[in-house]
CSV table of C-alpha atoms in Angstrom, one decimal:
chain,number,residue,atom,x,y,z
A,3,UNK,CA,111.5,94.2,113.5
A,4,UNK,CA,112.4,95.9,110.6
A,5,UNK,CA,111.7,93.5,107.7
A,6,UNK,CA,114.2,93.1,105.1
A,7,UNK,CA,113.8,93.4,101.3
A,8,UNK,CA,112.3,90.6,99.7
A,9,UNK,CA,111.8,89.2,103.1
A,10,UNK,CA,107.9,86.8,102.7
A,11,UNK,CA,104.2,88.7,104.0
A,12,UNK,CA,105.0,92.7,105.4
A,13,UNK,CA,104.0,94.4,108.5
A,14,UNK,CA,101.2,93.2,108.8
A,15,UNK,CA,101.8,89.5,107.8
A,16,UNK,CA,101.6,88.2,111.5
A,17,UNK,CA,98.3,89.9,112.5
A,18,UNK,CA,97.0,88.6,109.5
A,19,UNK,CA,97.9,85.1,110.6
A,20,UNK,CA,96.8,85.4,113.8
A,21,UNK,CA,93.0,86.7,113.0
A,22,UNK,CA,93.2,83.8,111.0
A,23,UNK,CA,93.6,81.6,113.4
A,24,UNK,CA,91.3,83.0,115.5
A,25,UNK,CA,88.9,83.0,113.1
A,26,UNK,CA,89.0,79.1,112.0
A,27,UNK,CA,89.0,78.3,116.0
A,28,UNK,CA,85.3,80.5,115.6
A,29,UNK,CA,84.7,78.9,113.1
A,30,UNK,CA,85.0,75.5,114.7
A,31,UNK,CA,83.2,76.3,117.6
A,32,UNK,CA,80.1,77.8,115.5
A,33,UNK,CA,80.2,74.0,113.4
A,34,UNK,CA,80.1,72.0,116.6
A,35,UNK,CA,76.7,74.2,117.6
A,36,UNK,CA,78.2,76.7,120.0
A,37,UNK,CA,77.2,80.4,119.2
A,38,UNK,CA,78.3,82.1,121.7
A,39,UNK,CA,81.4,84.4,121.0
A,40,UNK,CA,81.8,87.4,123.9
A,41,UNK,CA,78.6,87.2,124.8
A,42,UNK,CA,76.6,87.7,121.5
A,43,UNK,CA,75.6,85.3,118.9
A,44,UNK,CA,77.5,84.3,116.2
A,45,UNK,CA,77.0,82.9,112.4
A,46,UNK,CA,79.7,81.8,109.8
A,47,UNK,CA,79.4,84.6,107.1
A,48,UNK,CA,80.2,82.8,103.4
A,49,UNK,CA,81.6,85.7,101.1
A,50,UNK,CA,84.0,85.3,98.1
A,51,UNK,CA,86.7,88.0,97.8
A,52,UNK,CA,86.0,91.2,96.0
A,53,UNK,CA,89.4,90.6,93.6
A,54,UNK,CA,90.9,87.1,93.9
A,55,UNK,CA,87.6,85.2,93.9
A,56,UNK,CA,88.5,82.8,97.0
A,57,UNK,CA,85.7,81.8,98.9
A,58,UNK,CA,86.3,83.9,102.3
A,59,UNK,CA,84.7,82.6,105.9
A,60,UNK,CA,83.8,84.8,108.8
A,61,UNK,CA,82.3,85.0,112.1
A,62,UNK,CA,80.1,87.2,112.7
A,63,UNK,CA,78.1,88.8,115.2
A,64,UNK,CA,74.0,88.7,114.4
A,65,UNK,CA,71.0,90.7,115.9
A,66,UNK,CA,67.8,89.0,115.0
A,67,UNK,CA,65.7,91.2,112.1
A,68,UNK,CA,62.9,88.9,113.0
A,69,UNK,CA,61.2,86.3,110.1
A,70,UNK,CA,64.6,84.0,109.8
A,71,UNK,CA,66.8,87.2,109.3
A,72,UNK,CA,70.0,88.5,111.3
A,73,UNK,CA,71.7,91.8,111.0
A,74,UNK,CA,75.1,92.4,110.8
A,75,UNK,CA,77.7,95.4,111.5
A,76,UNK,CA,80.6,96.1,109.5
A,77,UNK,CA,82.3,97.6,112.7
A,78,UNK,CA,86.0,96.4,111.6
A,79,UNK,CA,87.3,97.7,114.8
A,80,UNK,CA,86.3,101.4,114.1
A,81,UNK,CA,88.4,102.8,111.4
A,82,UNK,CA,87.5,101.4,108.3
A,83,UNK,CA,84.7,98.9,106.6
A,84,UNK,CA,85.7,94.7,107.7
A,85,UNK,CA,86.4,92.7,104.0
A,86,UNK,CA,83.9,90.4,104.2
A,87,UNK,CA,81.7,93.4,104.0
A,88,UNK,CA,83.4,94.9,101.3
A,89,UNK,CA,83.5,91.0,99.3
A,90,UNK,CA,79.6,91.2,100.4
A,91,UNK,CA,78.5,94.1,98.4
A,92,UNK,CA,80.8,93.1,95.7
A,93,UNK,CA,79.5,89.7,95.2
A,94,UNK,CA,76.2,89.7,96.9
A,95,UNK,CA,75.0,87.0,94.9
A,96,UNK,CA,77.3,84.6,95.9
A,97,UNK,CA,76.1,85.1,99.8
A,98,UNK,CA,76.0,82.6,102.7
A,99,UNK,CA,74.9,81.8,106.8
A,100,UNK,CA,75.9,78.7,108.7
A,101,UNK,CA,74.0,79.4,112.1
A,102,UNK,CA,75.5,77.4,115.1
A,103,UNK,CA,75.7,73.4,114.1
A,104,UNK,CA,73.4,74.3,110.5
A,105,UNK,CA,74.3,74.0,106.9
A,106,UNK,CA,75.0,77.0,105.3
A,107,UNK,CA,72.1,78.5,103.5
A,108,UNK,CA,72.0,81.3,100.2
A,109,UNK,CA,71.5,84.7,101.8
A,110,UNK,CA,70.0,88.0,100.0
A,111,UNK,CA,71.8,90.7,101.8
A,112,UNK,CA,70.5,94.6,101.7
A,113,UNK,CA,72.7,97.5,103.3
A,114,UNK,CA,69.7,99.2,105.8
A,115,UNK,CA,69.6,103.4,105.5
A,116,UNK,CA,67.6,106.0,106.8
A,117,UNK,CA,65.5,105.4,109.1
A,118,UNK,CA,65.4,101.2,108.5
A,119,UNK,CA,69.3,101.7,109.6
A,120,UNK,CA,68.3,103.7,112.7
A,121,UNK,CA,65.6,101.1,113.7
A,122,UNK,CA,67.6,98.8,113.2
A,123,UNK,CA,70.6,100.2,115.5
A,124,UNK,CA,68.7,101.0,117.8
A,125,UNK,CA,68.0,97.4,118.8
A,126,UNK,CA,71.3,96.9,118.3
A,127,UNK,CA,72.6,99.1,120.7
A,128,UNK,CA,70.5,98.1,123.3
A,129,UNK,CA,71.7,94.5,122.8
A,130,UNK,CA,74.9,95.6,122.8
A,131,UNK,CA,76.2,98.8,124.7
A,132,UNK,CA,79.5,98.6,123.6
A,133,UNK,CA,79.0,98.1,119.8
A,134,UNK,CA,77.5,101.9,120.1
A,135,UNK,CA,80.6,102.5,122.2
A,136,UNK,CA,82.9,102.1,119.7
A,137,UNK,CA,80.5,103.8,117.3
A,138,UNK,CA,80.9,106.8,118.9
A,139,UNK,CA,84.4,106.8,118.7
A,140,UNK,CA,84.6,105.9,115.5
A,141,UNK,CA,85.1,108.7,112.6
A,142,UNK,CA,82.1,106.9,109.9
A,143,UNK,CA,78.7,105.6,110.3
A,144,UNK,CA,79.2,101.6,110.5
A,145,UNK,CA,77.1,99.8,108.2
A,146,UNK,CA,74.0,97.7,109.0
A,147,UNK,CA,73.9,95.1,106.6
A,148,UNK,CA,70.3,92.4,107.0
A,149,UNK,CA,71.1,88.8,105.8
A,150,UNK,CA,67.6,87.4,104.3
A,151,UNK,CA,67.3,83.5,103.7
A,152,UNK,CA,67.0,83.0,99.9
């Protein structure tokens, strides 16, 4: 369906609206202590919009990295980095995470590279083979970020 000039939204407005609604539903479940989605552990990643400065809440899958650290993968559907990743990299000092049923905890974020990323990626791929499958079809390497409570 074509958009008329001057109409609100745009071609992707409905998809963004649906994604926002789905994220809000998952966030409510996480806050009520249910931290699984599609068989994966999920947390709420709180960031600040890189351009808007507005708070953002995004449910993301996480993988254990020992001593309270969590690993998250910026897959973004394969073709591009997700907005939460760009926001996190722009304002790393303003990020926090919420685990199921717990309050937000400020985090230090570290994008992994080299051997650290490879080691983490192996554990992630073993825990969730479908992520490795998505990565094998992508034209870019998914960033892996370690979130450590401050």
